[in-house]
PDB file of C-alpha atoms in Angstrom:
ATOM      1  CA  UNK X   1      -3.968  -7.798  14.796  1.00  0.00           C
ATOM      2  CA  UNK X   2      -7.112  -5.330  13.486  1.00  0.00           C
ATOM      3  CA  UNK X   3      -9.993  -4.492  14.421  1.00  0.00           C
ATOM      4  CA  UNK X   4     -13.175  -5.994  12.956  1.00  0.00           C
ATOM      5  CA  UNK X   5     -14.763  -2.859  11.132  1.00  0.00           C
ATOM      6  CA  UNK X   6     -17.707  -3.792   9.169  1.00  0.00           C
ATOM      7  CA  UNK X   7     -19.740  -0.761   8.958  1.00  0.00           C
ATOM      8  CA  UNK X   8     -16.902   1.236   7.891  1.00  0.00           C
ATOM      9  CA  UNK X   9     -15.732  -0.965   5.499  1.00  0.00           C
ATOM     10  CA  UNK X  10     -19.789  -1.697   3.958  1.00  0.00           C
ATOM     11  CA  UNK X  11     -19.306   2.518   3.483  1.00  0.00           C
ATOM     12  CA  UNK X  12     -15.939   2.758   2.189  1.00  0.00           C
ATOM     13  CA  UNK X  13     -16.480  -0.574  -0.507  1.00  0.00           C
ATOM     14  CA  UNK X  14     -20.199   1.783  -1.606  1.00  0.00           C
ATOM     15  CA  UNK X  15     -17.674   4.516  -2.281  1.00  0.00           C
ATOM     16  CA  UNK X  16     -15.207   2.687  -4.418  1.00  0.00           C
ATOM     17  CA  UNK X  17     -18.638   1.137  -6.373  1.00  0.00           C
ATOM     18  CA  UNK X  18     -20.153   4.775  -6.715  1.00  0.00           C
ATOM     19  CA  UNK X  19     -16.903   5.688  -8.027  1.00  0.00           C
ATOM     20  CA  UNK X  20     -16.610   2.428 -10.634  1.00  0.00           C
ATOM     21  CA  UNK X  21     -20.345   3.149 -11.806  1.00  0.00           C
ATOM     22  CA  UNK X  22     -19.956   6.871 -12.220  1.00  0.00           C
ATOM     23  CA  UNK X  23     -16.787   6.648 -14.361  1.00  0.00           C
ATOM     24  CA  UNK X  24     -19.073   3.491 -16.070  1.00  0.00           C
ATOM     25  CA  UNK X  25     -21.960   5.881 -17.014  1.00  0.00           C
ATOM     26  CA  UNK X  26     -20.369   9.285 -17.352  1.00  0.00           C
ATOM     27  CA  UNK X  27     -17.042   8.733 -19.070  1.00  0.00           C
ATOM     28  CA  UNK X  28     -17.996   4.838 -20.337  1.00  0.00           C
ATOM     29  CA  UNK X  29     -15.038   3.666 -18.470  1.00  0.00           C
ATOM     30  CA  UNK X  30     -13.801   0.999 -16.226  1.00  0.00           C
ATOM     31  CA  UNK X  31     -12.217   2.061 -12.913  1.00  0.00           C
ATOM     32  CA  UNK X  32      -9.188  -0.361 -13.305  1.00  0.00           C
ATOM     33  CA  UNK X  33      -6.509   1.279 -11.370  1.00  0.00           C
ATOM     34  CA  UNK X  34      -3.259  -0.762 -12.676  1.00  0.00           C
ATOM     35  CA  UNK X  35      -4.490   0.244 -16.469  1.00  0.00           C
ATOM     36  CA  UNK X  36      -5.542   3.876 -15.382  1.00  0.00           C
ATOM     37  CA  UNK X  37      -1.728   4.016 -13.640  1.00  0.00           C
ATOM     38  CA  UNK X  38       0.003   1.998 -16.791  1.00  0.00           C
ATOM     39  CA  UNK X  39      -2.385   4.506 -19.146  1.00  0.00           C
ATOM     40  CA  UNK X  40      -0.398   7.670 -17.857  1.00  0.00           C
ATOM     41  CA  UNK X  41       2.272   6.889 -20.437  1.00  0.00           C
ATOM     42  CA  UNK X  42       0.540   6.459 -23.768  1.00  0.00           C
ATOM     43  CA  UNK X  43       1.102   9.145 -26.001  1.00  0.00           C
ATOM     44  CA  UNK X  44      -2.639   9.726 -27.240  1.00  0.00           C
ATOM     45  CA  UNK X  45      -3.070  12.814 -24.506  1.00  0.00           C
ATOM     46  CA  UNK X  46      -7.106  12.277 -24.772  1.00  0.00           C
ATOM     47  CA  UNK X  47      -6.593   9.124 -23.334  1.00  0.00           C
ATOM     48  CA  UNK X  48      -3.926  10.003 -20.636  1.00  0.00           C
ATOM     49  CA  UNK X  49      -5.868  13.680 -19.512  1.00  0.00           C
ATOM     50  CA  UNK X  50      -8.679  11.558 -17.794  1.00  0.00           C
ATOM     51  CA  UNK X  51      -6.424   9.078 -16.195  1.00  0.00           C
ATOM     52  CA  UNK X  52      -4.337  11.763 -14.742  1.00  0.00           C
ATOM     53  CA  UNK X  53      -7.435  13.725 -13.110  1.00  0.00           C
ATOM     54  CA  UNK X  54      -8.527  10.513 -11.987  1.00  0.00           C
ATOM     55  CA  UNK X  55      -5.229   9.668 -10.214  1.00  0.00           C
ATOM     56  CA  UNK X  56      -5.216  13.417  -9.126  1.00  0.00           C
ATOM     57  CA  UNK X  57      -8.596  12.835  -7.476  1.00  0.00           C
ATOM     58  CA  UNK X  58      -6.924   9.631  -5.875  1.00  0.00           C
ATOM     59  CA  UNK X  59      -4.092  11.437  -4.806  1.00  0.00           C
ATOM     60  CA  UNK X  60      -6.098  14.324  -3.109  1.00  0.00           C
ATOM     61  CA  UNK X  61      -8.489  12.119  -1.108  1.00  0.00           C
ATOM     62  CA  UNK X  62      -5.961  12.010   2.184  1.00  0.00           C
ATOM     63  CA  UNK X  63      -6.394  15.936   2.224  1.00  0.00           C
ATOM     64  CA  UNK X  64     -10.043  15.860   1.697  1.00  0.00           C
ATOM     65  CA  UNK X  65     -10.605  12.986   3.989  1.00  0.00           C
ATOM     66  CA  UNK X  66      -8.729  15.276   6.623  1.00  0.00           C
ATOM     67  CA  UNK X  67     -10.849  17.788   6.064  1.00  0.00           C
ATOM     68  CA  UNK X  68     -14.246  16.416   6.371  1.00  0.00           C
ATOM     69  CA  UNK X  69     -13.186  13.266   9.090  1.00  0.00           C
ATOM     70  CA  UNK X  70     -10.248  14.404  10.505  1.00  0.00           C
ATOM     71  CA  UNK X  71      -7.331  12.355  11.083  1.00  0.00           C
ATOM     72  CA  UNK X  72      -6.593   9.527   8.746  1.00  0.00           C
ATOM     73  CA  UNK X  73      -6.424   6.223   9.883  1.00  0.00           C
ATOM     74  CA  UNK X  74      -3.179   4.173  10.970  1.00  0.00           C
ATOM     75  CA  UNK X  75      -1.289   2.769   8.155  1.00  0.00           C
ATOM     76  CA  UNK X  76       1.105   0.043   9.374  1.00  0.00           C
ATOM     77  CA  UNK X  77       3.987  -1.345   7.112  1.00  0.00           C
ATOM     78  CA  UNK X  78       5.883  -5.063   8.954  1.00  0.00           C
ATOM     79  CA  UNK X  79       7.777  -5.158   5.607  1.00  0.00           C
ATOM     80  CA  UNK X  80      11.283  -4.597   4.884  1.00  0.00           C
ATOM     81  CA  UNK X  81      12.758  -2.456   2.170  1.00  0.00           C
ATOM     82  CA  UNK X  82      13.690  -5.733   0.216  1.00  0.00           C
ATOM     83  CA  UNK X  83      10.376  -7.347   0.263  1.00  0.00           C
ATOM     84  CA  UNK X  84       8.452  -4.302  -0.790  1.00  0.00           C
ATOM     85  CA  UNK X  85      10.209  -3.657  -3.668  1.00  0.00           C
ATOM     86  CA  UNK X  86       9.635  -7.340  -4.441  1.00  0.00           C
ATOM     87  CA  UNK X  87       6.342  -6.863  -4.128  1.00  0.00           C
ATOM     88  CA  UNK X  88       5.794  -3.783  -5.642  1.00  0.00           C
ATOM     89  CA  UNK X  89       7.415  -4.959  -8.752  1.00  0.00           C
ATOM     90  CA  UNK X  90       5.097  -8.405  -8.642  1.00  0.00           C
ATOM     91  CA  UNK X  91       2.263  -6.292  -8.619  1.00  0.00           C
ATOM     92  CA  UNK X  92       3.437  -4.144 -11.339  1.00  0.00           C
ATOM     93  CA  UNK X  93       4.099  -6.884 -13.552  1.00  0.00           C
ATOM     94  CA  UNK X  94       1.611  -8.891 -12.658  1.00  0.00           C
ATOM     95  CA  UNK X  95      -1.280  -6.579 -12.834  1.00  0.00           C
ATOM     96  CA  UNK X  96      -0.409  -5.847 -16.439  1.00  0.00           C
ATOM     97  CA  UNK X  97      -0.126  -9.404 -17.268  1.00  0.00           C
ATOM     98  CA  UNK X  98      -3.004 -11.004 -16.226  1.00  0.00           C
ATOM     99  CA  UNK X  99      -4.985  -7.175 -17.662  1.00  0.00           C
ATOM    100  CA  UNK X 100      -6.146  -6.273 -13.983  1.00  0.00           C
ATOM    101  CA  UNK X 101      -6.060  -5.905 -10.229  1.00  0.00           C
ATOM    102  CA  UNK X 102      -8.209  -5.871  -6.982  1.00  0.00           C
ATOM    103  CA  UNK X 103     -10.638  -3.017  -8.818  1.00  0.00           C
ATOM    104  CA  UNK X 104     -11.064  -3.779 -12.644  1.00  0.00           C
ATOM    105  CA  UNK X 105     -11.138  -7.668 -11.733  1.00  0.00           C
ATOM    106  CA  UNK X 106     -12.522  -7.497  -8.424  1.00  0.00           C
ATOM    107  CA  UNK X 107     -14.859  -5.161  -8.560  1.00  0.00           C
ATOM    108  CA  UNK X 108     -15.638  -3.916 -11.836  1.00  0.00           C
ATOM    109  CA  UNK X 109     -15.150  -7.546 -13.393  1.00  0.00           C
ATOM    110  CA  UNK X 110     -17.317  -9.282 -10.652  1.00  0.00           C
ATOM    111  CA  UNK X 111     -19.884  -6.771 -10.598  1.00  0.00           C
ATOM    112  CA  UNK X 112     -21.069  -7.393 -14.002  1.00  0.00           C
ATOM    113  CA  UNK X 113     -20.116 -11.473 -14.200  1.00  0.00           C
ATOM    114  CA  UNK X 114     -16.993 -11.461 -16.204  1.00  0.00           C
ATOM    115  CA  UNK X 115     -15.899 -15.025 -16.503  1.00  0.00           C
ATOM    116  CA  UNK X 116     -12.153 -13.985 -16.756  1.00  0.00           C
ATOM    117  CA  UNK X 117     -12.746 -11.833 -13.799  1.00  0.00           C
ATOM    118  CA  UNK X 118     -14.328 -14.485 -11.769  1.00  0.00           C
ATOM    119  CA  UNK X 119     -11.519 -16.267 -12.604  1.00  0.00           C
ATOM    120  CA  UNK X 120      -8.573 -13.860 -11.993  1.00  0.00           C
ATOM    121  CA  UNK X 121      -9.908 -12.669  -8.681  1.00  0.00           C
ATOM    122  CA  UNK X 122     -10.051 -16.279  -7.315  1.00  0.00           C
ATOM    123  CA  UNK X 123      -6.543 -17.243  -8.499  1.00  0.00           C
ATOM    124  CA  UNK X 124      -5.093 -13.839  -7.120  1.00  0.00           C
ATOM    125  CA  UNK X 125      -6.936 -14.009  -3.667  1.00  0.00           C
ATOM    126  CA  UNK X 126      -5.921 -17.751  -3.501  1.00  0.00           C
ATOM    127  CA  UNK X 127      -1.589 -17.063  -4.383  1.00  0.00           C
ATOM    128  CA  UNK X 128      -2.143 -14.251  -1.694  1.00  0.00           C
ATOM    129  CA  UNK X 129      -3.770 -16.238   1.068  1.00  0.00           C
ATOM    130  CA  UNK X 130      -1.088 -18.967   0.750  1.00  0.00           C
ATOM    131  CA  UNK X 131       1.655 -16.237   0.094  1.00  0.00           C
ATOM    132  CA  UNK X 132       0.339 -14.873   3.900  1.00  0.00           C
ATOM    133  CA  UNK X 133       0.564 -18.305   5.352  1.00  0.00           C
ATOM    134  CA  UNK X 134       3.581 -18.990   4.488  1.00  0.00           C
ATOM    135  CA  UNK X 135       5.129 -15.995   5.592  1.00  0.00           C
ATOM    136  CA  UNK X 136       3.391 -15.490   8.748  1.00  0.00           C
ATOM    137  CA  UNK X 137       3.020 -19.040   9.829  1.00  0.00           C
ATOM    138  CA  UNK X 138       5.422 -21.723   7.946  1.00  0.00           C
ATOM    139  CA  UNK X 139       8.299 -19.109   7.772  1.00  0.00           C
ATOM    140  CA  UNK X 140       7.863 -18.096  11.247  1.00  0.00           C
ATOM    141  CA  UNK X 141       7.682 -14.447  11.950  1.00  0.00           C
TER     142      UNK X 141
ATOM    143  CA  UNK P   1     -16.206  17.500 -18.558  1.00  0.00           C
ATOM    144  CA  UNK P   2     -14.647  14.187 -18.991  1.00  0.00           C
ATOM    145  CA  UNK P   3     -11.368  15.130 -16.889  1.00  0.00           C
ATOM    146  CA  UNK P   4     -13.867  16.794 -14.185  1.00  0.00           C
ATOM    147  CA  UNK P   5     -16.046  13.656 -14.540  1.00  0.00           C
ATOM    148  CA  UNK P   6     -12.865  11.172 -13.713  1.00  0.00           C
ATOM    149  CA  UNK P   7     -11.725  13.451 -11.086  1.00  0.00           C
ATOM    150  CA  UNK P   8     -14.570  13.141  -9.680  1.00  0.00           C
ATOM    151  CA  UNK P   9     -14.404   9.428  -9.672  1.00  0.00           C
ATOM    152  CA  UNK P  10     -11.212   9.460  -8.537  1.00  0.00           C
ATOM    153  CA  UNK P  11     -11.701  11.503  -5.166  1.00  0.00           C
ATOM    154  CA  UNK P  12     -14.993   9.253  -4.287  1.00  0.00           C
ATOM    155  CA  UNK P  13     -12.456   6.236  -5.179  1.00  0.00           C
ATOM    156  CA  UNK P  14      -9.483   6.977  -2.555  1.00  0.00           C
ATOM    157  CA  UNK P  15     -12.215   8.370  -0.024  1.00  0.00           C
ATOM    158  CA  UNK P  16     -13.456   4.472  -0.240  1.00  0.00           C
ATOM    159  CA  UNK P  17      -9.939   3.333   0.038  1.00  0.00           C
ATOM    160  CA  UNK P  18      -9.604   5.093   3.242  1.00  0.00           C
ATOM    161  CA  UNK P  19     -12.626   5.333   4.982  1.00  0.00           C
ATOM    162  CA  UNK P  20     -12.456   1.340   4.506  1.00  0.00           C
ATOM    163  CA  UNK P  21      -9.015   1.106   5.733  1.00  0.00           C
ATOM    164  CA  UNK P  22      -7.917  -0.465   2.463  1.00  0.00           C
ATOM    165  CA  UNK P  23      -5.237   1.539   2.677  1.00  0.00           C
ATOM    166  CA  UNK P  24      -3.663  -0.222   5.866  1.00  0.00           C
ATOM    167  CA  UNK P  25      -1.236  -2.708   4.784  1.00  0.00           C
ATOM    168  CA  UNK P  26      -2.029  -4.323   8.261  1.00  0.00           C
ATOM    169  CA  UNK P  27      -5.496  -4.626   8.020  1.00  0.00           C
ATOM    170  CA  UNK P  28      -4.942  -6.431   4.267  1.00  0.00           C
ATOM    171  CA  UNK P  29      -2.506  -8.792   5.654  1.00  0.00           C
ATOM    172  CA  UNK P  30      -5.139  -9.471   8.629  1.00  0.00           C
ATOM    173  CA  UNK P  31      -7.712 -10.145   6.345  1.00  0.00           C
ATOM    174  CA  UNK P  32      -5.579 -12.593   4.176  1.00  0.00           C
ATOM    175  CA  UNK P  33      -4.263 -14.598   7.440  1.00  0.00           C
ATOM    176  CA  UNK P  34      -7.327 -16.407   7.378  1.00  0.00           C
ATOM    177  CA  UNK P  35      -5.415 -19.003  10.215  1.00  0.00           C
ATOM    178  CA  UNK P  36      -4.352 -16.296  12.109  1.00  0.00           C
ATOM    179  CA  UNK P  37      -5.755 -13.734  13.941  1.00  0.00           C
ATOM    180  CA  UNK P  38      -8.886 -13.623  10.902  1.00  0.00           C
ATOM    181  CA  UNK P  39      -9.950  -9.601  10.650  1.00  0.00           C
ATOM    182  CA  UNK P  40     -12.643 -10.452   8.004  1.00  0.00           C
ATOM    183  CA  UNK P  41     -13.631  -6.703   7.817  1.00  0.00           C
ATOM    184  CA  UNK P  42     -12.326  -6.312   4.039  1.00  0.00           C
ATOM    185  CA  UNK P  43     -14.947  -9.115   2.407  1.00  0.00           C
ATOM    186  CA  UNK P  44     -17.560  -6.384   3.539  1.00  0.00           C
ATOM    187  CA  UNK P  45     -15.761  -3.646   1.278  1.00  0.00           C
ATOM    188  CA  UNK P  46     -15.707  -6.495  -1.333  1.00  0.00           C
ATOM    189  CA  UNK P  47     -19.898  -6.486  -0.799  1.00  0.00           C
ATOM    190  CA  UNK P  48     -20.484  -2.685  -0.491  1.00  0.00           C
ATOM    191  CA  UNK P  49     -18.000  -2.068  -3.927  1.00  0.00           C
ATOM    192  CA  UNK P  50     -19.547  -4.625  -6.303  1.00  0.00           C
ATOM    193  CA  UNK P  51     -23.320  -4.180  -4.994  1.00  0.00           C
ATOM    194  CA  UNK P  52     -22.828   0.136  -6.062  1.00  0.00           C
ATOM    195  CA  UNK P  53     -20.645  -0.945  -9.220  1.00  0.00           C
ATOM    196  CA  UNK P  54     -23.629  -3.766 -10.406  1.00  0.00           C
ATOM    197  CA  UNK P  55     -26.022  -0.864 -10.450  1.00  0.00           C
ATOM    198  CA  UNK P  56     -23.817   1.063 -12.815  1.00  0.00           C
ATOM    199  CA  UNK P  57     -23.127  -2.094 -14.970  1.00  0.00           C
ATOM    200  CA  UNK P  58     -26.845  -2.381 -15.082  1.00  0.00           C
ATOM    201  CA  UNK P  59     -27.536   0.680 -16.512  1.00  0.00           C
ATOM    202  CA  UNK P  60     -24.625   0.973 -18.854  1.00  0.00           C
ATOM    203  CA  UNK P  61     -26.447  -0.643 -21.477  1.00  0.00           C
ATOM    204  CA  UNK P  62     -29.191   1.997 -21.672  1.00  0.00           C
ATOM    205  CA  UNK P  63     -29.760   4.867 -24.288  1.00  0.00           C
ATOM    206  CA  UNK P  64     -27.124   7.959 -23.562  1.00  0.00           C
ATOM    207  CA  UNK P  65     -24.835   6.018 -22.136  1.00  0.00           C
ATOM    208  CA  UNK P  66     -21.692   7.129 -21.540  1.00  0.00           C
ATOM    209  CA  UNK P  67     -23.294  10.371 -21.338  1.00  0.00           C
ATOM    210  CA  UNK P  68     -19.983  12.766 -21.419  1.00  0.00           C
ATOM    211  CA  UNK P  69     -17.992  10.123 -23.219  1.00  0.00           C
ATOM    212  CA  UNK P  70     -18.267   9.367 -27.308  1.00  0.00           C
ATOM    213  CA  UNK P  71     -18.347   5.126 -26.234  1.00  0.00           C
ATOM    214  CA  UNK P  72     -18.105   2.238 -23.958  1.00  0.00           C
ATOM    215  CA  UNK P  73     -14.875   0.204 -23.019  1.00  0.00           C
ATOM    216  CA  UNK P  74     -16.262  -2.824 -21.700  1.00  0.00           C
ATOM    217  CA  UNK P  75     -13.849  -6.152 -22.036  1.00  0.00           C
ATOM    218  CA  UNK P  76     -15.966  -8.309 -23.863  1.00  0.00           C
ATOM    219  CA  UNK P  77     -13.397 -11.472 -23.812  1.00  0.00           C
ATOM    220  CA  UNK P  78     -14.602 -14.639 -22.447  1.00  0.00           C
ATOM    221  CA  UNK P  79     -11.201 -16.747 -22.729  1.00  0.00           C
ATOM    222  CA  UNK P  80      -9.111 -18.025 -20.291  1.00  0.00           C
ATOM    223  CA  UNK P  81      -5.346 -17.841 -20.992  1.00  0.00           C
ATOM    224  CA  UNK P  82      -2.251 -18.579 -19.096  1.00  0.00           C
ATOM    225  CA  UNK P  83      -1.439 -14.627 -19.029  1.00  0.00           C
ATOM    226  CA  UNK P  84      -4.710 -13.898 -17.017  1.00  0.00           C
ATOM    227  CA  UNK P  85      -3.828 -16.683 -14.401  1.00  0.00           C
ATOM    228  CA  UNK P  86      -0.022 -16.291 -14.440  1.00  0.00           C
ATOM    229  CA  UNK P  87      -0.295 -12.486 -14.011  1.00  0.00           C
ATOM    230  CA  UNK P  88      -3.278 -12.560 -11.343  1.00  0.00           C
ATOM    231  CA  UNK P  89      -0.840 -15.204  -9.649  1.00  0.00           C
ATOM    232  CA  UNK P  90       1.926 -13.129  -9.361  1.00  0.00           C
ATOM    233  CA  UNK P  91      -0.063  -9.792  -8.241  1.00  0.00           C
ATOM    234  CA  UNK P  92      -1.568 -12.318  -5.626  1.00  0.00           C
ATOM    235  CA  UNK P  93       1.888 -12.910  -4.520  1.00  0.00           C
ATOM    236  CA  UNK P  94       2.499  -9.352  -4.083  1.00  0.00           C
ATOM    237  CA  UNK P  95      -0.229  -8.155  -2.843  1.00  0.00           C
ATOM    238  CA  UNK P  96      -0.053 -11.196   0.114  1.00  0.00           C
ATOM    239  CA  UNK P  97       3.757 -10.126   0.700  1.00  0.00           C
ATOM    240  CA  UNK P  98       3.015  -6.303   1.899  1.00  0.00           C
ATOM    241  CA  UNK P  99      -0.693  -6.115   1.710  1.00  0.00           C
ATOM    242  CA  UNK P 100      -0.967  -3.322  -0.710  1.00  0.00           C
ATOM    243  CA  UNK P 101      -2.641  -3.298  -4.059  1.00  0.00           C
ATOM    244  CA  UNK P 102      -2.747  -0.249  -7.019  1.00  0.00           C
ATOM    245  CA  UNK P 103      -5.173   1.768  -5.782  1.00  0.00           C
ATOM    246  CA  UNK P 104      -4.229   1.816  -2.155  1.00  0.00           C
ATOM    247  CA  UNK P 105      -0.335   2.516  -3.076  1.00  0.00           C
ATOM    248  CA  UNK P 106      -1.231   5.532  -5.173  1.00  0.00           C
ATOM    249  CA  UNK P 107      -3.645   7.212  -2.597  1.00  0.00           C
ATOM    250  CA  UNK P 108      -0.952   6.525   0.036  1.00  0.00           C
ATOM    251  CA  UNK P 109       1.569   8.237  -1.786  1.00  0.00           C
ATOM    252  CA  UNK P 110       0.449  11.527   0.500  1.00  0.00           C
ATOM    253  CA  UNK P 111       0.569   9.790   3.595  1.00  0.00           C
ATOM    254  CA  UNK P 112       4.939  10.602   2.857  1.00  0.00           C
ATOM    255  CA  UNK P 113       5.603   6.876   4.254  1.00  0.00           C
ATOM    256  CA  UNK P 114       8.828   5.543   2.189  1.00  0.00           C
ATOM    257  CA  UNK P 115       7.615   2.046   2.200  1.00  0.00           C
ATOM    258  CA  UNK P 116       4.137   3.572   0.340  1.00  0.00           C
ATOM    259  CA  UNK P 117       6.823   5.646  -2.177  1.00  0.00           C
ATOM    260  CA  UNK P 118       9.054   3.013  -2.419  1.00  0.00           C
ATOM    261  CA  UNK P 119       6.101   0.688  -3.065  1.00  0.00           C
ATOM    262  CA  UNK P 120       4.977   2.746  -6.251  1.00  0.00           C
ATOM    263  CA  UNK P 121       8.202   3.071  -7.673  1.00  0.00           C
ATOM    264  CA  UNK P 122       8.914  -0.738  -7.665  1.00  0.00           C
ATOM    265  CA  UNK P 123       4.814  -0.711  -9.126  1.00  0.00           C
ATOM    266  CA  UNK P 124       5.660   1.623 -12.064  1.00  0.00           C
ATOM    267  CA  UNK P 125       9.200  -0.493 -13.052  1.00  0.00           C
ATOM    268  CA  UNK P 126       7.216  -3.910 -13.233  1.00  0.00           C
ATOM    269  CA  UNK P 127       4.526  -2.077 -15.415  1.00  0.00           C
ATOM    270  CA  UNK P 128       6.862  -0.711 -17.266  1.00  0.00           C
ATOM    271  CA  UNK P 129       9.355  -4.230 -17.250  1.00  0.00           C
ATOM    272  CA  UNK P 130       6.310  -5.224 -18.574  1.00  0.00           C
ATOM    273  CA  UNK P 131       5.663  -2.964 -21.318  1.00  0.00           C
ATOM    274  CA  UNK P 132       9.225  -3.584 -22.621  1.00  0.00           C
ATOM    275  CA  UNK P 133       9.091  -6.857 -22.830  1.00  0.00           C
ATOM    276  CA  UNK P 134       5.888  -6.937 -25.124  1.00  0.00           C
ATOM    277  CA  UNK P 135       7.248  -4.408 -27.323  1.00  0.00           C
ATOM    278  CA  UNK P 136      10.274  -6.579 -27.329  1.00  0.00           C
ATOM    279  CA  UNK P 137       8.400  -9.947 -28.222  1.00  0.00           C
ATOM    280  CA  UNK P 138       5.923  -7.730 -30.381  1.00  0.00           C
ATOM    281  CA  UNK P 139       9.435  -6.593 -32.435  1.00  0.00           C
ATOM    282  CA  UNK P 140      10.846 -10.088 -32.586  1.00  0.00           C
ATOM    283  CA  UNK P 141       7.713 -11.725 -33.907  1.00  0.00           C
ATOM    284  CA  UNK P 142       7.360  -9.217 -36.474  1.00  0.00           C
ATOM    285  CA  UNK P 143      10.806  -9.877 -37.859  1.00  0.00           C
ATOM    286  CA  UNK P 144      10.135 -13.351 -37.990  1.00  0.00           C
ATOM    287  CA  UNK P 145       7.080 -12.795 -40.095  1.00  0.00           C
ATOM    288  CA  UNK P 146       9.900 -10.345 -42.009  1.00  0.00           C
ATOM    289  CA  UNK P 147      12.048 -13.309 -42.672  1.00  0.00           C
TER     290      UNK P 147
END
C-alpha cells in the first residue's frame, strides 16, 4: 500500500519530459533508456560517449537529489532473488525485442503519436496489469 | 558539447525518476494492482512526461534542429510486427513481476540495494541474450543465402 502522490509525481513525469525534449532538440536524440543501456556496447565510441554521460547523469541523480531534497525516498523490494532475476532478464530481452520500454515507447513514442508506440505501450501495460493480478490476487500472496 | 548535453539529460531524467517515486518498486506494483489497493499516482507522471516531451517533438522539426548534433533519429516505422508485441509482452511481464523498468533500475543502482544490482545484471544478460541470438539468426540466414 502507497500513498496517492499526484503533485509529486505531475513534477517528477515534467522532469523526465524536459529531459526527453532536451536530448530531442540538442543532441537529436530519443531518450530510450533500454537502447541508451544496450548502446553502451557498440563499438562506434561517438555513439557510445553520449550514452555513457547520459547514464552517468542517471547514475548521479541519487547524490544530487540528496543534496538539493535531502533524503531519498523509500524504495521497497517484496521480490525474491529468483523472481527478480526472472524479471530482470524479461525486461532485458524484451525491451530489445519489441525496440523499447516505459520511456522511448511510453513517453517519447506517445508524445509525438507513434502508432507502434501506441501500440507497444498498451500491450506492455496490459501483460503487466494481468502479470500483477495474478500474482497478488489469483496466486495468493 | 554533445556528452555535456546528454549528461545533462540524464541528471534531469533520474531526478524525474525519483522525485516521482518511479523508482519504488512498491509504488509501481501499487499502481499496476488496479483491484487492489489502486495508488493511481504514476498515470500523473505518465501526463507530466509526455505533455514536456510533446513540446520538444513539436519543435524538432524546426530549422537548427538538433542544434549540437549533425541529425535527427526519429523512428519513422509505422508497422506492426509480432517482435514489437511479443517483446513489449514480455517486458510487461517483467516489469508487473518486480515493478521496475530500465530507467528506474539504472538510477537505483546507487541506492546499493542487491535486488536493484541484481536487477541490472539479469537486465544486461537478456539484452545481451538478445543480441546473440540476432547475430546468430543474422549468421545463419546469411549462409543460407551462401548456399
Amino acid at each position: 500500500m502507497t500513498d496517492f502522490t499526484p503533485a509529486s509525481a505531475l513534477a517528477g513525469g515534467l522532469l523526465i519530459g524536459t529531459s526527453a525534449s532536451l536530448l530531442l532538440i540538442l543532441n537529436g536524440r530519443i531518450a530510450g533508456i533500454s537502447g541508451i543501456v544496450a548502446g553502451l556496447f557498440r563499438r562506434d565510441l561517438r555513439e557510445v560517449s553520449w550514452r555513457a554521460a547520459f547514464v552517468v547523469g542517471v547514475l548521479l541523480a541519487p547524490l544530487v537529489y540528496g543534496v538539493l531534497f535531502g533524503p531519498l525516498p523509500p524504495v521497497t523490494f517484496n521480490s525474491s532473488a529468483g523472481v527478480i532475476v526472472a524479471a530482470g532478464l524479461l525486461v532485458g530481452f524484451g525491451t530489445r525485442l519489441g525496440s523499447g520500454c516505459t520511456s522511448g515507447h511510453g513517453v517519447c513514442g506517445i508524445s509525438r503519436g507513434s502508432p507502434r508506440s501506441l501500440v507497444a505501450t498498451g500491450v506492455f501495460m496490459i501483460t503487466a496489469l494481468i502479470t500483477v493480478l495474478v500474482t497478488r490476487h489469483l496466486m495468493g500472496h | 558539447m554533445l556528452v555535456l548535453s546528454a549528461f545533462a539529460a540524464g541528471l534531469l531524467f533520474g531526478l524525474g525518476l525519483i522525485v516521482s517515486q518511479m523508482v519504488n518498486p512498491a509504488k509501481v506494483l501499487a499502481f499496476l494492482d488496479v483491484t487492489g489497493s489502486w495508488d493511481p499516482s504514476l498515470a500523473f507522471v505518465m501526463v507530466g512526461a509526455t505533455a514536456a516531451s510533446a513540446i520538444g517533438y513539436a519543435v524538432a522539426n524546426s530549422p537548427g534542429i538538433p542544434v549540437l548534433g549533425d541529425r535527427l533519429e526519429i523512428p519513422n516505422r509505422r508497422d506492426f510486427d509480432a517482435r514489437l508485441i511479443g517483446g513489449a509482452a514480455l517486458f510487461g511481464i517483467g516489469w508487473g513481476l518486480v515493478g521496475l523498468c530500465p530507467g528506474p533500475a539504472v538510477v537505483m543502482l546507487p541506492f546499493g540495494l542487491w535486488q536493484g544490482s541484481a536487477f541490472v545484471v539479469a537486465m544486461l544478460a537478456g539484452m545481451g541474450l538478445f543480441a546473440a541470438l540476432r547475430s546468430a539468426k543474422a549468421g545463419s540466414s546469411s549462409r543460407e543465402v551462401g548456399v
